[in-house]
C-alpha atoms as an extended CHARMM CRD file, in Angstrom:
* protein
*
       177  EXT
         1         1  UNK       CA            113.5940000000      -73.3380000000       21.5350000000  PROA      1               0.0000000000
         2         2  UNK       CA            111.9390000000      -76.7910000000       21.0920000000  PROA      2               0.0000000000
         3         3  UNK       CA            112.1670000000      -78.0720000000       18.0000000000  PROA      3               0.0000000000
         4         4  UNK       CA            108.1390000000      -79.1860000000       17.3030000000  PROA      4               0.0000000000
         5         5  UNK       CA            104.7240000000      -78.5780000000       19.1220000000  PROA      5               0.0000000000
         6         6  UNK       CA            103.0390000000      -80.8920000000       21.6260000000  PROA      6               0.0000000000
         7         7  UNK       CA             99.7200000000      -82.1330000000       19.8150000000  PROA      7               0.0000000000
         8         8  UNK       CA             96.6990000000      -79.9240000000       18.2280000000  PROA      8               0.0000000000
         9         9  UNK       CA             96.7990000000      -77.5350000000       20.9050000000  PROA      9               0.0000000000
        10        10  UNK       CA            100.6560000000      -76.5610000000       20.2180000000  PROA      10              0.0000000000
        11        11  UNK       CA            100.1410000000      -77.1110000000       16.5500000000  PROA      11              0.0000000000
        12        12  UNK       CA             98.4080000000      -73.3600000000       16.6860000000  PROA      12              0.0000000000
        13        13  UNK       CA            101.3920000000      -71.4810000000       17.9330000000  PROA      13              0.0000000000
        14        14  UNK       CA            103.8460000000      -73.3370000000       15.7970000000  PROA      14              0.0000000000
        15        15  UNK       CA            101.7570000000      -72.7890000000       12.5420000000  PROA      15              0.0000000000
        16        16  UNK       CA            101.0650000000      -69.2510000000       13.5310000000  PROA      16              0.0000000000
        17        17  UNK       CA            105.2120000000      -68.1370000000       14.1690000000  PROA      17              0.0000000000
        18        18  UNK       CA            107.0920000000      -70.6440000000       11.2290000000  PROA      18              0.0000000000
        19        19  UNK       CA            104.0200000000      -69.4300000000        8.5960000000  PROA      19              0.0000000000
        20        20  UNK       CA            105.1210000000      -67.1410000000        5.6730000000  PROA      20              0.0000000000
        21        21  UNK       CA            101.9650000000      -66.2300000000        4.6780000000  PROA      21              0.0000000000
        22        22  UNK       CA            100.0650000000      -63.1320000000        6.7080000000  PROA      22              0.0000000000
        23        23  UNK       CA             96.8820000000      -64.4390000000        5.3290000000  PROA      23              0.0000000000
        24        24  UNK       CA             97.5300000000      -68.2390000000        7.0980000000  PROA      24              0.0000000000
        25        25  UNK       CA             98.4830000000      -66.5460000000       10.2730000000  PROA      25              0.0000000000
        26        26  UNK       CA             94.8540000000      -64.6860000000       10.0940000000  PROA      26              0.0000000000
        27        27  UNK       CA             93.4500000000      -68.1140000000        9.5360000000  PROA      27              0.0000000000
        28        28  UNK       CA             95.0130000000      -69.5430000000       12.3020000000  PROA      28              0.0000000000
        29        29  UNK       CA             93.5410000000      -66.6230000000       14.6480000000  PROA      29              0.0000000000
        30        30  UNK       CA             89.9990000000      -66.7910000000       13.4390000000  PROA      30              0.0000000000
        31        31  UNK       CA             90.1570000000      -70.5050000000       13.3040000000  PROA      31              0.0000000000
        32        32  UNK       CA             90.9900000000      -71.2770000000       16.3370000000  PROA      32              0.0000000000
        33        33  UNK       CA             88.6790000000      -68.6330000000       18.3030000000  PROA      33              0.0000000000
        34        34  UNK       CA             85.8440000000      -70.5020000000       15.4000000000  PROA      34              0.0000000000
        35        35  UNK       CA             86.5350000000      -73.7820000000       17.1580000000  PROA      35              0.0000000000
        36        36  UNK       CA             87.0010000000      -72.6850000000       20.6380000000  PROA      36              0.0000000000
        37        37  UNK       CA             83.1660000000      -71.3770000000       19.9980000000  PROA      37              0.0000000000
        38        38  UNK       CA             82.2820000000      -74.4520000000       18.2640000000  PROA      38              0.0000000000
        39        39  UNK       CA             83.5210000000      -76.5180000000       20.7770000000  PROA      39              0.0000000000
        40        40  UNK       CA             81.8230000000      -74.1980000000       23.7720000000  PROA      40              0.0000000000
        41        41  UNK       CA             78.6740000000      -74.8670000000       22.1500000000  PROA      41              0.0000000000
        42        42  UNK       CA             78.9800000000      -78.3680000000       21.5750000000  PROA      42              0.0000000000
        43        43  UNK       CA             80.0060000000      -78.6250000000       25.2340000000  PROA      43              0.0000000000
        44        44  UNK       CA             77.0040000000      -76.5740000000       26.3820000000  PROA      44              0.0000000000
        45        45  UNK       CA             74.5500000000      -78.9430000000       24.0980000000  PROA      45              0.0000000000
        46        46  UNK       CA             76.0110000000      -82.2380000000       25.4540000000  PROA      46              0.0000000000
        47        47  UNK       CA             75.6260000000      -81.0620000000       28.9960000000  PROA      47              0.0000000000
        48        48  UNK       CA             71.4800000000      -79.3970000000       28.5530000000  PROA      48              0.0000000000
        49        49  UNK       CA             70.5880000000      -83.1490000000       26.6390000000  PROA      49              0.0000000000
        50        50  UNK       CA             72.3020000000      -84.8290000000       29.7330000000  PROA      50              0.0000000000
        51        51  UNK       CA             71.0240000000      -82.4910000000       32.7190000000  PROA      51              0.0000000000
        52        52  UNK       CA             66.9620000000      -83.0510000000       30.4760000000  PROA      52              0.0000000000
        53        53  UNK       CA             67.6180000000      -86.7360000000       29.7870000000  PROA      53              0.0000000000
        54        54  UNK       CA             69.4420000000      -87.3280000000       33.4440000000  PROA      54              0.0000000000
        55        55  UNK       CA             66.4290000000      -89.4170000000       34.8570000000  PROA      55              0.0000000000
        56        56  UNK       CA             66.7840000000      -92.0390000000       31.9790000000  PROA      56              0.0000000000
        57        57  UNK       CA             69.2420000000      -95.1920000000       31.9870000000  PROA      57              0.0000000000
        58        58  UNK       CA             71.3980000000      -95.3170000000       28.9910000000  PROA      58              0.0000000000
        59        59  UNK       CA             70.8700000000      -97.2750000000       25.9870000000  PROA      59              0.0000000000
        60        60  UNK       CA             69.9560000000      -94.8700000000       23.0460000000  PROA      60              0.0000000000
        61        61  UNK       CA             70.5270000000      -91.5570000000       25.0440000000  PROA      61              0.0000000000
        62        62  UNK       CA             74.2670000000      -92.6230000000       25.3020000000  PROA      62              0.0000000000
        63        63  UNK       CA             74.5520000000      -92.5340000000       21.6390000000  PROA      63              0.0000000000
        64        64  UNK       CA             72.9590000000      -89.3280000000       21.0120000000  PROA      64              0.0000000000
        65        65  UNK       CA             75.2100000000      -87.5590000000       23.8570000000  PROA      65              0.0000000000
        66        66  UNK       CA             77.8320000000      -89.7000000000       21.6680000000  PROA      66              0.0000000000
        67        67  UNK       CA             76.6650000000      -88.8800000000       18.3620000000  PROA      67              0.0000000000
        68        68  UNK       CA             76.6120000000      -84.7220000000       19.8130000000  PROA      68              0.0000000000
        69        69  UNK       CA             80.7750000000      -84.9550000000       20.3970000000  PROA      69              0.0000000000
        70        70  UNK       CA             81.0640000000      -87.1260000000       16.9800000000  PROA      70              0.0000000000
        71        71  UNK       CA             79.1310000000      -84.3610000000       15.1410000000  PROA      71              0.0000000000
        72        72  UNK       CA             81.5370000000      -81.4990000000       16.6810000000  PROA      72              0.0000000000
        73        73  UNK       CA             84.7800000000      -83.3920000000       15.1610000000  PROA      73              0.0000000000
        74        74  UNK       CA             83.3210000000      -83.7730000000       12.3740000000  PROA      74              0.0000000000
        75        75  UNK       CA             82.7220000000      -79.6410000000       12.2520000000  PROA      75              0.0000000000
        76        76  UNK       CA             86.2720000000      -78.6510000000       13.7720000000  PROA      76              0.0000000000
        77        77  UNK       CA             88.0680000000      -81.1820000000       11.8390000000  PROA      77              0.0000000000
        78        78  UNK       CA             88.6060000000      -79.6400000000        8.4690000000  PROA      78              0.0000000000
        79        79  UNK       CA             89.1010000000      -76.6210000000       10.1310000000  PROA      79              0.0000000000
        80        80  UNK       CA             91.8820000000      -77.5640000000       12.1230000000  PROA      80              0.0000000000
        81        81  UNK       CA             93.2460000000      -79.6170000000        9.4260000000  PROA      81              0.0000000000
        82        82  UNK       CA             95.2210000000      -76.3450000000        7.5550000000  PROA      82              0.0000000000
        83        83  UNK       CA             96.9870000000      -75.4530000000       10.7470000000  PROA      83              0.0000000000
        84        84  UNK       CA             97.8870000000      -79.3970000000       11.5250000000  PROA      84              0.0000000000
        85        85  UNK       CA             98.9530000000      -79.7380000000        7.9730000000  PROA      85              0.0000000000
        86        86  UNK       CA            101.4880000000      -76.5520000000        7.9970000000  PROA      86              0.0000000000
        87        87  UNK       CA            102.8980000000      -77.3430000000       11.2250000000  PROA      87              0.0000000000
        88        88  UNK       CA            104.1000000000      -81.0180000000       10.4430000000  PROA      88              0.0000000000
        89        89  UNK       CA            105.4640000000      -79.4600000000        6.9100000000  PROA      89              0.0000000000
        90        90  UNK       CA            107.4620000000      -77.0330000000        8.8030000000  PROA      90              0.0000000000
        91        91  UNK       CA            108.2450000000      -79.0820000000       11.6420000000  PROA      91              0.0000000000
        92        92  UNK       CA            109.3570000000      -82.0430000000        8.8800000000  PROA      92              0.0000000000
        93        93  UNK       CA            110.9460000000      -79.7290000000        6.6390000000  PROA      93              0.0000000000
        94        94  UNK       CA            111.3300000000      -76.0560000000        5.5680000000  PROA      94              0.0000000000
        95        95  UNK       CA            109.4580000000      -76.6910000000        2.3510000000  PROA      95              0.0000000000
        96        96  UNK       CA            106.0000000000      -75.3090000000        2.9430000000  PROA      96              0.0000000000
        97        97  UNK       CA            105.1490000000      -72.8170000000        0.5440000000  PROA      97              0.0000000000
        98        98  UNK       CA            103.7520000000      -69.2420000000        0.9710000000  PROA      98              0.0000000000
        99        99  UNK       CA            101.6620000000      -70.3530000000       -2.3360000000  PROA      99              0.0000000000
       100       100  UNK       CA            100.3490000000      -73.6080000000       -0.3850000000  PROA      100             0.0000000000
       101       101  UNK       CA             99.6550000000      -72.2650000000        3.3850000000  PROA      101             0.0000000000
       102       102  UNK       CA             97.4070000000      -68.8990000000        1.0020000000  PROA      102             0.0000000000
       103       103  UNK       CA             95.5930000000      -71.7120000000       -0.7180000000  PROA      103             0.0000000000
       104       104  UNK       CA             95.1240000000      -73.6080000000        2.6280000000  PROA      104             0.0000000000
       105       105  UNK       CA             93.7330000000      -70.3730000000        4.3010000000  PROA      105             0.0000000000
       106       106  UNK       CA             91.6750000000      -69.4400000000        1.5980000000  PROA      106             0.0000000000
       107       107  UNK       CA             89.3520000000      -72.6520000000        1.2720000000  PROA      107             0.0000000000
       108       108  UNK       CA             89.5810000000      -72.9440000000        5.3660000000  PROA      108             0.0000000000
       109       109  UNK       CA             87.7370000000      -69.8980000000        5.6700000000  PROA      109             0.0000000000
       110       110  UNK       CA             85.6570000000      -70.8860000000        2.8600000000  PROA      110             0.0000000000
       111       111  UNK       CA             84.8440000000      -73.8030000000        5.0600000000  PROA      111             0.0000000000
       112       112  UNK       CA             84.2240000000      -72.0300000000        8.4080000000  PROA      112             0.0000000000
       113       113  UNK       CA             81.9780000000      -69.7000000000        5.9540000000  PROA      113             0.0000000000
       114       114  UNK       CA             80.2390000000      -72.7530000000        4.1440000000  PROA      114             0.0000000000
       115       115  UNK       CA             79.0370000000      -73.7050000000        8.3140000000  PROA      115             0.0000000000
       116       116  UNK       CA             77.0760000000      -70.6870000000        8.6350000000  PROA      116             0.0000000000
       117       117  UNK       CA             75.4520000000      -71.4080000000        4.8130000000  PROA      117             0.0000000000
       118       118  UNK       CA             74.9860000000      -74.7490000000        6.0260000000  PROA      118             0.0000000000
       119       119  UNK       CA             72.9770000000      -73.5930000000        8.6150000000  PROA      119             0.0000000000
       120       120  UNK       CA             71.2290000000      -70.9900000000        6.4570000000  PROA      120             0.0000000000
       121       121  UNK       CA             70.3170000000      -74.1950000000        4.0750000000  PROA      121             0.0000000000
       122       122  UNK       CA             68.6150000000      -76.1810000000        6.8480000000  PROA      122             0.0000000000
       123       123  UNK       CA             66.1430000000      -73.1790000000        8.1950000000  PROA      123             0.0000000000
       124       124  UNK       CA             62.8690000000      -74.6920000000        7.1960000000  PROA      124             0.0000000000
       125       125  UNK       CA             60.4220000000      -72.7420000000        5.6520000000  PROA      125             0.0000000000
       126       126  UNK       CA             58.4630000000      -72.5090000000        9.1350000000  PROA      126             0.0000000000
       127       127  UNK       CA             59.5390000000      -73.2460000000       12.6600000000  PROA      127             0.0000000000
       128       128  UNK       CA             58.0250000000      -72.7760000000       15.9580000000  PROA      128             0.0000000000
       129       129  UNK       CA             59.7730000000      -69.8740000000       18.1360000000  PROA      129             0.0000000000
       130       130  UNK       CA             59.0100000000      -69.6090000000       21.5780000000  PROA      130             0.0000000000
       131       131  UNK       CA             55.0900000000      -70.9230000000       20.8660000000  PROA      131             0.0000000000
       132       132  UNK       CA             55.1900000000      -68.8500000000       17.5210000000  PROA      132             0.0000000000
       133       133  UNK       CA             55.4380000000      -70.1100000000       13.7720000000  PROA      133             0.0000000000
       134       134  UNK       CA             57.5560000000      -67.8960000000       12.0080000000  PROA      134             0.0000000000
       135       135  UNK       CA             58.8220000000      -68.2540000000        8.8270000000  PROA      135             0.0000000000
       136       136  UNK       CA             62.1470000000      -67.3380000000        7.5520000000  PROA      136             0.0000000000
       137       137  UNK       CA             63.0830000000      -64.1980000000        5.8410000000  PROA      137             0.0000000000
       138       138  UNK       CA             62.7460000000      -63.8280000000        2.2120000000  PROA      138             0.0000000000
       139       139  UNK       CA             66.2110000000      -63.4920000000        0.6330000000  PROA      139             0.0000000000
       140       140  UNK       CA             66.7940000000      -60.2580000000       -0.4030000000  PROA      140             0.0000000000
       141       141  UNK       CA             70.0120000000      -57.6690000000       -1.1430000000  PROA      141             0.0000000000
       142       142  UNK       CA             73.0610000000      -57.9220000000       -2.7350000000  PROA      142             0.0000000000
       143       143  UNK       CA             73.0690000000      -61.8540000000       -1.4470000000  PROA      143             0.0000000000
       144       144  UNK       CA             69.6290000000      -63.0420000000       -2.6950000000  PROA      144             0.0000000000
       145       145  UNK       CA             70.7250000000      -65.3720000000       -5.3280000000  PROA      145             0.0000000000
       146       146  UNK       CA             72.9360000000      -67.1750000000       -2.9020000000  PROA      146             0.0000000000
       147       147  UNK       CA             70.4440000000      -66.9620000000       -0.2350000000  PROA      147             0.0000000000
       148       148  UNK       CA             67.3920000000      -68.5530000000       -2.4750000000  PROA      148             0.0000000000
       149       149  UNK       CA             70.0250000000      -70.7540000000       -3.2140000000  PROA      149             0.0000000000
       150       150  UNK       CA             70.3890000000      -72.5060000000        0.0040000000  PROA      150             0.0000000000
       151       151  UNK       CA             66.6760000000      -72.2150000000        0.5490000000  PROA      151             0.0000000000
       152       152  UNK       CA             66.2200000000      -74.1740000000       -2.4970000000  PROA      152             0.0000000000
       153       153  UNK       CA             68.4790000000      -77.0860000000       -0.2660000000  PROA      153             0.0000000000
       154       154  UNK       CA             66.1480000000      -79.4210000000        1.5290000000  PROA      154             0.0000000000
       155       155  UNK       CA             67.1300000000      -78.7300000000        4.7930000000  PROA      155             0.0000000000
       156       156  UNK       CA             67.9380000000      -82.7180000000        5.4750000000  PROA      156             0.0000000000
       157       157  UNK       CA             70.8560000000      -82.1320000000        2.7420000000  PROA      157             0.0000000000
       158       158  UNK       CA             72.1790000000      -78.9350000000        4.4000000000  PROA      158             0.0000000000
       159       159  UNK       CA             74.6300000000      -80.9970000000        5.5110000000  PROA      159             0.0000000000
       160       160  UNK       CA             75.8660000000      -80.8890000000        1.5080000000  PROA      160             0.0000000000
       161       161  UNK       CA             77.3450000000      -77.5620000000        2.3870000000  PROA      161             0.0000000000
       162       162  UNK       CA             79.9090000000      -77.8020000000        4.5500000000  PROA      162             0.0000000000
       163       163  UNK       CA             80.7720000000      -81.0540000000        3.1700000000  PROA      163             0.0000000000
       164       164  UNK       CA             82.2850000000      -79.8600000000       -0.5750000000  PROA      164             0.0000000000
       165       165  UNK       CA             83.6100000000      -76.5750000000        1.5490000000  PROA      165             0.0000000000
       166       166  UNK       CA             85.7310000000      -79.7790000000        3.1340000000  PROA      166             0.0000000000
       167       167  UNK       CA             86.6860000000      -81.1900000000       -0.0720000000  PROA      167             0.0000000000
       168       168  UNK       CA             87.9990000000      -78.5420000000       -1.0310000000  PROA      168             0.0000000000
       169       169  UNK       CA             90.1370000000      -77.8960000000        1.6470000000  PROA      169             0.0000000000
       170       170  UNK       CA             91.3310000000      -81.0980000000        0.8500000000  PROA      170             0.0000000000
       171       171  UNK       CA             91.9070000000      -80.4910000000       -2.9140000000  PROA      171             0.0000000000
       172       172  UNK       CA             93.8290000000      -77.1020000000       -2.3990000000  PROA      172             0.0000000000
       173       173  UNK       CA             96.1460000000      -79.0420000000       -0.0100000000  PROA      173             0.0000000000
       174       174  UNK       CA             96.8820000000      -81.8210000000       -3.1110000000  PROA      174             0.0000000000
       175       175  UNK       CA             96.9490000000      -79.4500000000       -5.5300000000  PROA      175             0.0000000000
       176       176  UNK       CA             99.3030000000      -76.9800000000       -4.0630000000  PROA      176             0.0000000000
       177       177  UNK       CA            101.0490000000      -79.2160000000       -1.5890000000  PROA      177             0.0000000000
């Protein structure tokens, strides 16, 4: 049996089997089929701007098909960032508690949740659908106080959102590390 895990992709596995914690295994399951869909999208964006802006030479269309891939890590890094931080503590050392990998799985799904708020943040009030202005659902249910919430967001500071769900990831692995 090897004794580590060959890069991100092998990080998964490794994190999933030497885990203690049933709820980081689940994490490591949804997160990974989270960024496998993140990363399909991405994929599929970077490929319709290059097959519309095809015709054009370079200059500032390279760094928007740039600035597409740079805005994907920046999505799927904090969520991979639990799983690569439990696999190098077990594949360092045994030490990794149950306590730390819980914590870890609990503020990475708040993260993956805090991308679909952050997209809830930056509807705008009215769009344009298929030749149509619509405008976005009034909050309502048991979730309306969030919801006017992240309405109340101006959508150019949506970004806001996943951006503390981050953080925290980042705190929970200090704190209980």
């Amino acid at each position: 049996m090897a004794s580590g895990y060959d890069g991100v992709f092998g990080a998964f596995p490794y994190a999933f089997r030497s885990s203690e914690s049933r709820l980081f295994k689940l994490y490591v399951v949804a997160s990974a089929l989270v960024i496998g869909l993140i990363a399909l999208l991405v994929g599929i964006a970077v490929v319709v701007l290059i097959g519309q802006t095809a015709a054009v030479q370079g200059g500032s269309l390279t760094l928007s098909r740039a600035f597409y891939i740079v805005i994907g890590l920046l999505v799927v890094l904090p969520a991979i960032a639990p799983v690569l931080i439990v696999a190098r503590r077990r594949r360092r050392t045994d030490d990794s508690s149950t306590r730390h990998e819980t914590a870890l799985a609990i503020t990475g799904f708040v993260f993956i949740l805090s991308l679909y708020l952050g997209l809830v943040a930056s509807m705008p009030e009215t769009f344009a659908l298929d030749g149509e202005t619509v405008t976005r659902p009034p909050p309502s249910g048991v979730f309306a106080p969030v919801i006017a919430g992240l309405y109340a967001i101006p959508p150019v500071f949506s970004w806001v959102v996943p951006l503390a769900a981050a953080l925290l990831v980042g705190a929970a692995h200090r704190l209980f590390g």
